[in-house]
Amino acid sequence: MTTLDAGTIAEDRVAVASNWRLVWWRFRRHHLAMLSAVLLIGLYVVVLVPDFFATQDPERTDARQAFIPVQMVHLFDDGKLAPWVPAIAGKRNPVTLRMEWTTDKQRKVPIRFFAPGHRWRVLGLFETNLHLIAPADPTQRIFLLGSDRLGRDQWSRIMHGTQTSMTVGLVAVALSVILGVVLGGISGYVGGKTDQVIQRVIELLQSVPTIPIWLALSAALPRDWTPTEIFFAITVILSLVGWTTLGREVRGRFLALREEDFVLAARLAGCSQMRIILRHMVPTFLSHIIATSSLAIPVMIINETSLSFLGLGIRPPAISWGVLLQEAQNIQTLALAPWLLIPGLVVIVAVLAFNLVGDGLRDAADPYSQ
């Protein structure tokens, strides 16, 4: 096949390809975005089954094992594939009387992959005891990322915190998109007094600093609410504040689209206003909405983490990245256990991955990009 024939075939493929296929082809060329997308898929697998990745019950406490350092996983032992972690050796400080822990690489604790451990329920449907990593001796505990002041396993708590923080961001953005598309669409399509009212509400929400709004609404939540109720309340608060930018973007697009021929044809055919908005106008810039949403998710994650860090968001005994970072507020604690800052690194990695995927989607959705 000649180069000319190959070019002709490629042009024919592009000519008949759907918009979504063109977006996928452009997105595939963004290697950092593809790598970030794989990372996010891995994080959402953790969201579905955090107990599978956890090594023990995240609420299991033992003050005698507080501030145990990180036990690094070693895959090989004497040149053979035999995963292990170094044992922990403790010695009481004669001055402060505090137990000080160190890792002893001369003593090895064997671990196994896909091994039995504590029992948990898969998506609430059935029980199992299978875990990705577990000690070969079920009576032993391992701390892959150390332990906190109550002797709770940091690795297991980060796995469960991932479920909460990543879900809050996704659900809050989903609600924001619904509010932005519906209210922005009504504002741009209907116009008149309806447009004026919606735009004044948007201006009011955008003129007030967001942090005081979060603090006020979060502080107004009853202290006796369960963690589940607090979770949904924080999600609603974040979505009520975060829909305004998308609402204005949708309004601007609808002002340009409402006089197009296909909209007039749908109106003459007797379609309702909501059907025209959702079935005819929104799909014309759906790729832009997806790209905007992917860039909004990390903002929601940071907002939830900030509120939980301040004690106004998700509250213990629920676990989120912000709740875990509360343990790192004390300077003395950080000096003794710097690994308590690891949830902050997880937040940075997740937010960076979302931003890279959002940039890739935004570039791929641009019809004028090369």
Short mmCIF file of C-alpha atoms in Angstrom, two decimals:
data_model
loop_
_atom_site.label_atom_id
_atom_site.label_comp_id
_atom_site.label_asym_id
_atom_site.label_seq_id
_atom_site.Cartn_x
_atom_site.Cartn_y
_atom_site.Cartn_z
CA MET A 1 0.00 0.00 0.00
CA THR A 2 1.43 3.37 -1.01
CA THR A 3 1.65 6.42 1.24
CA LEU A 4 -1.01 8.14 -0.87
CA ASP A 5 -3.43 5.23 -0.40
CA ALA A 6 -2.82 5.18 3.37
CA GLY A 7 -3.48 8.93 3.55
CA THR A 8 -6.71 8.52 1.57
CA ILE A 9 -7.92 5.76 3.90
CA ALA A 10 -7.09 7.89 6.94
CA GLU A 11 -9.02 10.84 5.49
CA ASP A 12 -12.01 8.59 4.79
CA ARG A 13 -11.97 7.34 8.40
CA VAL A 14 -11.94 10.89 9.72
CA ALA A 15 -14.71 11.95 7.35
CA VAL A 16 -17.15 9.29 8.56
CA ALA A 17 -16.07 9.22 12.23
CA SER A 18 -18.47 10.45 14.90
CA ASN A 19 -17.62 13.42 17.08
CA TRP A 20 -16.94 11.15 20.08
CA ARG A 21 -14.50 9.05 18.05
CA LEU A 22 -12.65 12.18 16.95
CA VAL A 23 -12.46 13.33 20.56
CA TRP A 24 -11.06 9.92 21.59
CA TRP A 25 -8.44 9.98 18.84
CA ARG A 26 -7.26 13.44 19.92
CA PHE A 27 -7.34 12.52 23.61
CA ARG A 28 -5.21 9.42 22.95
CA ARG A 29 -2.36 11.61 21.71
CA HIS A 30 -2.18 13.34 25.12
CA HIS A 31 0.08 10.83 26.89
CA LEU A 32 0.02 12.51 30.31
CA ALA A 33 -3.77 12.65 30.19
CA MET A 34 -3.93 8.95 29.29
CA LEU A 35 -1.60 8.05 32.17
CA SER A 36 -3.67 10.18 34.54
CA ALA A 37 -6.86 8.53 33.33
CA VAL A 38 -5.41 5.10 34.17
CA LEU A 39 -4.49 6.40 37.63
CA LEU A 40 -8.00 7.73 38.20
CA ILE A 41 -9.51 4.43 37.10
CA GLY A 42 -7.30 2.74 39.72
CA LEU A 43 -8.49 5.20 42.40
CA TYR A 44 -12.13 4.52 41.57
CA VAL A 45 -11.48 0.78 41.77
CA VAL A 46 -10.32 1.52 45.34
CA VAL A 47 -13.56 3.49 45.84
CA LEU A 48 -15.60 0.39 44.95
CA VAL A 49 -13.72 -2.10 47.17
CA PRO A 50 -11.49 -0.27 49.68
CA ASP A 51 -11.43 -3.24 52.07
CA PHE A 52 -9.82 -5.40 49.39
CA PHE A 53 -6.82 -3.05 49.33
CA ALA A 54 -6.80 -2.48 53.11
CA THR A 55 -4.60 -4.75 55.22
CA GLN A 56 -6.79 -4.54 58.35
CA ASP A 57 -9.88 -2.93 59.84
CA PRO A 58 -9.33 0.86 59.60
CA GLU A 59 -11.06 1.40 62.96
CA ARG A 60 -8.98 -1.14 64.85
CA THR A 61 -7.10 0.69 67.60
CA ASP A 62 -4.21 -0.25 69.88
CA ALA A 63 -2.55 2.64 71.71
CA ARG A 64 0.44 0.40 72.46
CA GLN A 65 1.26 0.46 68.73
CA ALA A 66 0.99 4.22 68.23
CA PHE A 67 3.29 5.99 65.74
CA ILE A 68 4.76 2.83 64.24
CA PRO A 69 6.92 3.87 61.24
CA VAL A 70 6.39 2.87 57.63
CA GLN A 71 7.08 -0.78 56.84
CA MET A 72 8.34 -0.88 53.25
CA VAL A 73 7.35 -3.85 51.13
CA HIS A 74 10.27 -5.88 49.73
CA LEU A 75 9.42 -8.30 46.94
CA PHE A 76 12.58 -10.42 46.92
CA ASP A 77 14.39 -12.35 49.63
CA ASP A 78 17.79 -13.85 48.80
CA GLY A 79 17.09 -13.49 45.08
CA LYS A 80 13.75 -15.29 45.28
CA LEU A 81 10.25 -13.83 44.95
CA ALA A 82 9.17 -13.85 48.59
CA PRO A 83 7.54 -10.55 49.66
CA TRP A 84 8.19 -9.34 53.20
CA VAL A 85 8.24 -6.25 55.39
CA PRO A 86 10.77 -5.50 58.15
CA ALA A 87 9.70 -6.25 61.70
CA ILE A 88 9.14 -3.50 64.25
CA ALA A 89 11.33 -3.10 67.31
CA GLY A 90 10.25 -0.88 70.20
CA LYS A 91 12.27 0.76 72.97
CA ARG A 92 11.04 3.13 75.66
CA ASN A 93 12.80 6.49 75.83
CA PRO A 94 14.26 6.80 79.38
CA VAL A 95 13.74 10.59 79.37
CA THR A 96 10.27 11.03 77.87
CA LEU A 97 9.05 7.49 78.68
CA ARG A 98 7.61 7.42 75.17
CA MET A 99 7.75 4.19 73.18
CA GLU A 100 10.01 4.70 70.16
CA TRP A 101 9.65 2.30 67.23
CA THR A 102 12.18 1.42 64.57
CA THR A 103 12.23 -1.07 61.69
CA ASP A 104 14.52 -4.07 61.99
CA LYS A 105 15.42 -5.39 58.53
CA GLN A 106 17.20 -8.37 60.07
CA ARG A 107 13.80 -9.72 61.14
CA LYS A 108 11.42 -10.27 58.28
CA VAL A 109 7.64 -10.54 58.38
CA PRO A 110 6.39 -12.55 55.37
CA ILE A 111 3.40 -11.17 53.49
CA ARG A 112 1.20 -12.64 50.80
CA PHE A 113 -0.71 -11.21 47.88
CA PHE A 114 -4.39 -12.15 47.44
CA ALA A 115 -4.38 -13.69 50.91
CA PRO A 116 -7.09 -14.03 53.59
CA GLY A 117 -7.53 -11.40 56.30
CA HIS A 118 -10.38 -9.72 58.15
CA ARG A 119 -13.85 -10.28 56.72
CA TRP A 120 -15.66 -7.58 54.73
CA ARG A 121 -18.63 -7.22 52.42
CA VAL A 122 -18.25 -6.71 48.65
CA LEU A 123 -20.53 -3.81 47.65
CA GLY A 124 -22.77 -4.84 50.54
CA LEU A 125 -23.76 -8.05 48.74
CA PHE A 126 -21.67 -10.91 50.14
CA GLU A 127 -18.82 -11.49 52.57
CA THR A 128 -15.24 -12.41 51.79
CA ASN A 129 -11.86 -12.29 53.52
CA LEU A 130 -9.69 -11.86 50.41
CA HIS A 131 -7.20 -8.95 50.45
CA LEU A 132 -4.59 -7.70 48.03
CA ILE A 133 -1.89 -7.75 50.74
CA ALA A 134 -2.01 -9.56 54.07
CA PRO A 135 0.56 -10.95 56.54
CA ALA A 136 1.30 -14.65 56.20
CA ASP A 137 0.55 -15.00 59.92
CA PRO A 138 -3.04 -13.76 60.49
CA THR A 139 -2.23 -12.89 64.12
CA GLN A 140 0.31 -10.24 63.08
CA ARG A 141 -0.35 -6.65 62.01
CA ILE A 142 1.57 -4.82 59.32
CA PHE A 143 1.64 -1.03 58.82
CA LEU A 144 2.57 -0.25 55.21
CA LEU A 145 2.26 3.51 55.82
CA GLY A 146 2.72 3.53 59.58
CA SER A 147 0.15 4.05 62.33
CA ASP A 148 -1.41 7.10 63.98
CA ARG A 149 -1.66 8.13 67.66
CA LEU A 150 -4.31 5.46 68.33
CA GLY A 151 -2.42 2.67 66.58
CA ARG A 152 -4.72 2.65 63.55
CA ASP A 153 -3.27 1.52 60.24
CA GLN A 154 -2.65 4.55 58.01
CA TRP A 155 -2.71 2.56 54.75
CA SER A 156 -6.13 1.06 55.46
CA ARG A 157 -7.53 4.43 56.52
CA ILE A 158 -6.27 6.09 53.33
CA MET A 159 -8.02 3.40 51.28
CA HIS A 160 -11.32 4.14 53.03
CA GLY A 161 -10.68 7.89 52.88
CA THR A 162 -10.28 7.56 49.12
CA GLN A 163 -13.80 6.14 48.91
CA THR A 164 -15.27 9.15 50.74
CA SER A 165 -13.26 12.00 49.20
CA MET A 166 -13.41 10.77 45.60
CA THR A 167 -17.16 10.08 45.89
CA VAL A 168 -17.88 13.52 47.36
CA GLY A 169 -16.09 15.21 44.46
CA LEU A 170 -17.85 13.12 41.82
CA VAL A 171 -21.36 13.41 43.30
CA ALA A 172 -21.00 17.14 44.01
CA VAL A 173 -19.91 17.82 40.43
CA ALA A 174 -22.76 15.67 39.09
CA LEU A 175 -25.28 17.76 41.05
CA SER A 176 -23.53 20.97 39.95
CA VAL A 177 -23.72 19.90 36.29
CA ILE A 178 -27.43 19.13 36.61
CA LEU A 179 -28.13 22.51 38.23
CA GLY A 180 -25.88 24.37 35.79
CA VAL A 181 -27.31 22.76 32.65
CA VAL A 182 -30.98 22.97 33.70
CA LEU A 183 -30.96 26.48 35.21
CA GLY A 184 -28.48 27.87 32.67
CA GLY A 185 -30.45 26.30 29.85
CA ILE A 186 -33.75 27.72 31.08
CA SER A 187 -32.12 31.12 31.54
CA GLY A 188 -30.69 31.21 28.01
CA TYR A 189 -33.64 29.60 26.23
CA VAL A 190 -36.61 31.23 27.95
CA GLY A 191 -35.09 34.67 28.61
CA GLY A 192 -37.15 37.53 29.99
CA LYS A 193 -37.81 37.77 33.73
CA THR A 194 -36.77 34.15 34.24
CA ASP A 195 -33.35 34.97 32.83
CA GLN A 196 -33.09 38.05 35.04
CA VAL A 197 -33.93 36.13 38.23
CA ILE A 198 -31.49 33.29 37.53
CA GLN A 199 -28.69 35.69 36.58
CA ARG A 200 -29.19 37.75 39.76
CA VAL A 201 -28.98 34.54 41.83
CA ILE A 202 -25.75 33.59 40.04
CA GLU A 203 -24.29 37.05 40.63
CA LEU A 204 -25.24 36.87 44.31
CA LEU A 205 -23.55 33.49 44.76
CA GLN A 206 -20.44 34.60 42.87
CA SER A 207 -20.12 37.89 44.75
CA VAL A 208 -20.00 36.30 48.20
CA PRO A 209 -16.63 34.67 49.11
CA THR A 210 -17.02 30.92 48.95
CA ILE A 211 -15.08 30.06 52.11
CA PRO A 212 -17.45 31.98 54.45
CA ILE A 213 -20.42 30.31 52.73
CA TRP A 214 -18.92 26.85 53.28
CA LEU A 215 -18.05 27.65 56.88
CA ALA A 216 -21.49 29.09 57.65
CA LEU A 217 -23.47 26.28 56.02
CA SER A 218 -21.23 23.55 57.45
CA ALA A 219 -21.34 25.06 60.96
CA ALA A 220 -25.15 25.16 60.74
CA LEU A 221 -25.35 21.37 60.34
CA PRO A 222 -26.61 19.64 63.51
CA ARG A 223 -23.81 18.07 65.53
CA ASP A 224 -25.87 14.93 66.18
CA TRP A 225 -26.17 14.00 62.50
CA THR A 226 -24.72 10.68 61.44
CA PRO A 227 -21.63 10.56 59.19
CA THR A 228 -23.84 9.55 56.27
CA GLU A 229 -26.11 12.57 56.73
CA ILE A 230 -23.08 14.86 57.03
CA PHE A 231 -21.66 13.32 53.83
CA PHE A 232 -24.78 14.12 51.81
CA ALA A 233 -25.10 17.58 53.38
CA ILE A 234 -21.52 18.52 52.46
CA THR A 235 -22.12 17.21 48.93
CA VAL A 236 -25.22 19.38 48.53
CA ILE A 237 -23.41 22.44 49.96
CA LEU A 238 -20.53 22.05 47.51
CA SER A 239 -22.87 21.59 44.55
CA LEU A 240 -25.05 24.60 45.48
CA VAL A 241 -22.00 26.84 45.40
CA GLY A 242 -20.26 25.25 42.39
CA TRP A 243 -22.88 25.37 39.62
CA THR A 244 -22.78 29.07 38.78
CA THR A 245 -19.85 29.13 36.32
CA LEU A 246 -21.23 26.28 34.22
CA GLY A 247 -24.70 27.88 34.37
CA ARG A 248 -23.38 31.05 32.75
CA GLU A 249 -21.48 29.10 30.10
CA VAL A 250 -24.61 27.11 29.22
CA ARG A 251 -26.68 30.32 29.08
CA GLY A 252 -24.24 31.89 26.62
CA ARG A 253 -24.33 28.84 24.36
CA PHE A 254 -28.13 28.67 24.48
CA LEU A 255 -28.45 32.35 23.53
CA ALA A 256 -26.50 31.51 20.36
CA LEU A 257 -28.30 28.23 19.66
CA ARG A 258 -31.94 29.09 20.30
CA GLU A 259 -32.35 30.76 16.87
CA GLU A 260 -30.71 27.91 14.96
CA ASP A 261 -32.77 26.02 12.39
CA PHE A 262 -32.78 22.69 14.25
CA VAL A 263 -34.14 24.39 17.38
CA LEU A 264 -36.89 26.13 15.41
CA ALA A 265 -37.74 22.81 13.72
CA ALA A 266 -38.03 21.07 17.10
CA ARG A 267 -40.24 23.89 18.40
CA LEU A 268 -42.53 23.67 15.37
CA ALA A 269 -42.71 19.89 15.82
CA GLY A 270 -44.30 20.48 19.23
CA CYS A 271 -41.38 19.52 21.47
CA SER A 272 -41.52 20.82 25.03
CA GLN A 273 -38.97 23.35 26.24
CA MET A 274 -37.23 20.79 28.46
CA ARG A 275 -37.01 18.29 25.61
CA ILE A 276 -35.52 20.92 23.29
CA ILE A 277 -32.96 21.83 25.95
CA LEU A 278 -31.94 18.28 26.93
CA ARG A 279 -32.34 16.39 23.64
CA HIS A 280 -31.40 18.97 21.01
CA MET A 281 -29.29 21.77 22.49
CA VAL A 282 -27.21 20.18 25.27
CA PRO A 283 -25.71 17.40 23.04
CA THR A 284 -24.18 20.05 20.75
CA PHE A 285 -21.64 20.97 23.45
CA LEU A 286 -21.70 17.88 25.66
CA SER A 287 -17.96 17.34 25.20
CA HIS A 288 -17.32 20.82 26.64
CA ILE A 289 -19.50 20.01 29.66
CA ILE A 290 -17.56 16.79 30.28
CA ALA A 291 -14.22 18.61 30.05
CA THR A 292 -15.42 21.35 32.40
CA SER A 293 -16.74 18.78 34.86
CA SER A 294 -13.46 16.87 34.95
CA LEU A 295 -11.69 20.12 35.85
CA ALA A 296 -14.27 20.88 38.56
CA ILE A 297 -13.92 17.55 40.39
CA PRO A 298 -10.47 18.32 41.88
CA VAL A 299 -11.81 21.66 43.14
CA MET A 300 -14.60 19.82 44.96
CA ILE A 301 -12.11 17.33 46.42
CA ILE A 302 -9.93 20.16 47.75
CA ASN A 303 -13.00 21.92 49.17
CA GLU A 304 -14.13 18.80 51.02
CA THR A 305 -10.61 18.15 52.28
CA SER A 306 -10.32 21.74 53.53
CA LEU A 307 -13.66 21.63 55.36
CA SER A 308 -12.86 18.26 56.94
CA PHE A 309 -9.38 19.49 57.93
CA LEU A 310 -11.03 22.45 59.71
CA GLY A 311 -13.48 20.12 61.45
CA LEU A 312 -16.51 21.45 59.54
CA GLY A 313 -16.82 18.79 56.84
CA ILE A 314 -16.85 15.01 57.13
CA ARG A 315 -16.48 14.20 60.83
CA PRO A 316 -15.03 11.18 62.63
CA PRO A 317 -15.75 8.28 62.82
CA ALA A 318 -16.20 8.75 59.07
CA ILE A 319 -12.90 8.69 57.18
CA SER A 320 -11.84 11.09 54.44
CA TRP A 321 -8.54 12.60 53.36
CA GLY A 322 -9.37 15.76 55.27
CA VAL A 323 -10.17 13.80 58.44
CA LEU A 324 -6.83 11.98 58.13
CA LEU A 325 -4.99 15.29 57.75
CA GLN A 326 -6.49 16.46 61.06
CA GLU A 327 -4.00 14.10 62.69
CA ALA A 328 -1.19 16.16 61.15
CA GLN A 329 -2.17 19.50 62.72
CA ASN A 330 0.14 19.10 65.72
CA ILE A 331 3.79 20.05 65.10
CA GLN A 332 4.95 17.60 67.77
CA THR A 333 3.01 14.83 66.08
CA LEU A 334 4.60 15.67 62.72
CA ALA A 335 8.04 15.50 64.29
CA LEU A 336 7.29 12.03 65.63
CA ALA A 337 5.27 10.71 62.66
CA PRO A 338 5.85 12.59 59.38
CA TRP A 339 4.06 9.80 57.52
CA LEU A 340 0.77 11.30 58.74
CA LEU A 341 1.21 13.85 55.92
CA ILE A 342 0.90 11.11 53.27
CA PRO A 343 -2.87 11.77 52.78
CA GLY A 344 -1.88 15.26 51.63
CA LEU A 345 0.34 13.72 48.95
CA VAL A 346 -2.58 11.52 47.87
CA VAL A 347 -4.75 14.64 47.51
CA ILE A 348 -2.06 16.32 45.37
CA VAL A 349 -1.69 13.28 43.10
CA ALA A 350 -5.48 12.88 42.64
CA VAL A 351 -6.02 16.59 41.94
CA LEU A 352 -3.11 16.68 39.48
CA ALA A 353 -4.46 13.61 37.68
CA PHE A 354 -7.92 15.17 37.35
CA ASN A 355 -6.42 18.42 36.03
CA LEU A 356 -4.35 16.59 33.41
CA VAL A 357 -7.36 14.54 32.28
CA GLY A 358 -9.44 17.72 32.15
CA ASP A 359 -6.81 19.49 30.06
CA GLY A 360 -6.66 16.52 27.71
CA LEU A 361 -10.44 16.41 27.34
CA ARG A 362 -10.64 20.15 26.81
CA ASP A 363 -8.04 20.00 24.03
CA ALA A 364 -9.66 16.92 22.48
CA ALA A 365 -13.13 18.49 22.56
CA ASP A 366 -11.90 21.63 20.78
CA PRO A 367 -12.87 21.17 17.10
CA TYR A 368 -10.11 23.59 16.05
CA SER A 369 -7.29 21.72 17.83
CA GLN A 370 -4.83 19.79 15.70
#
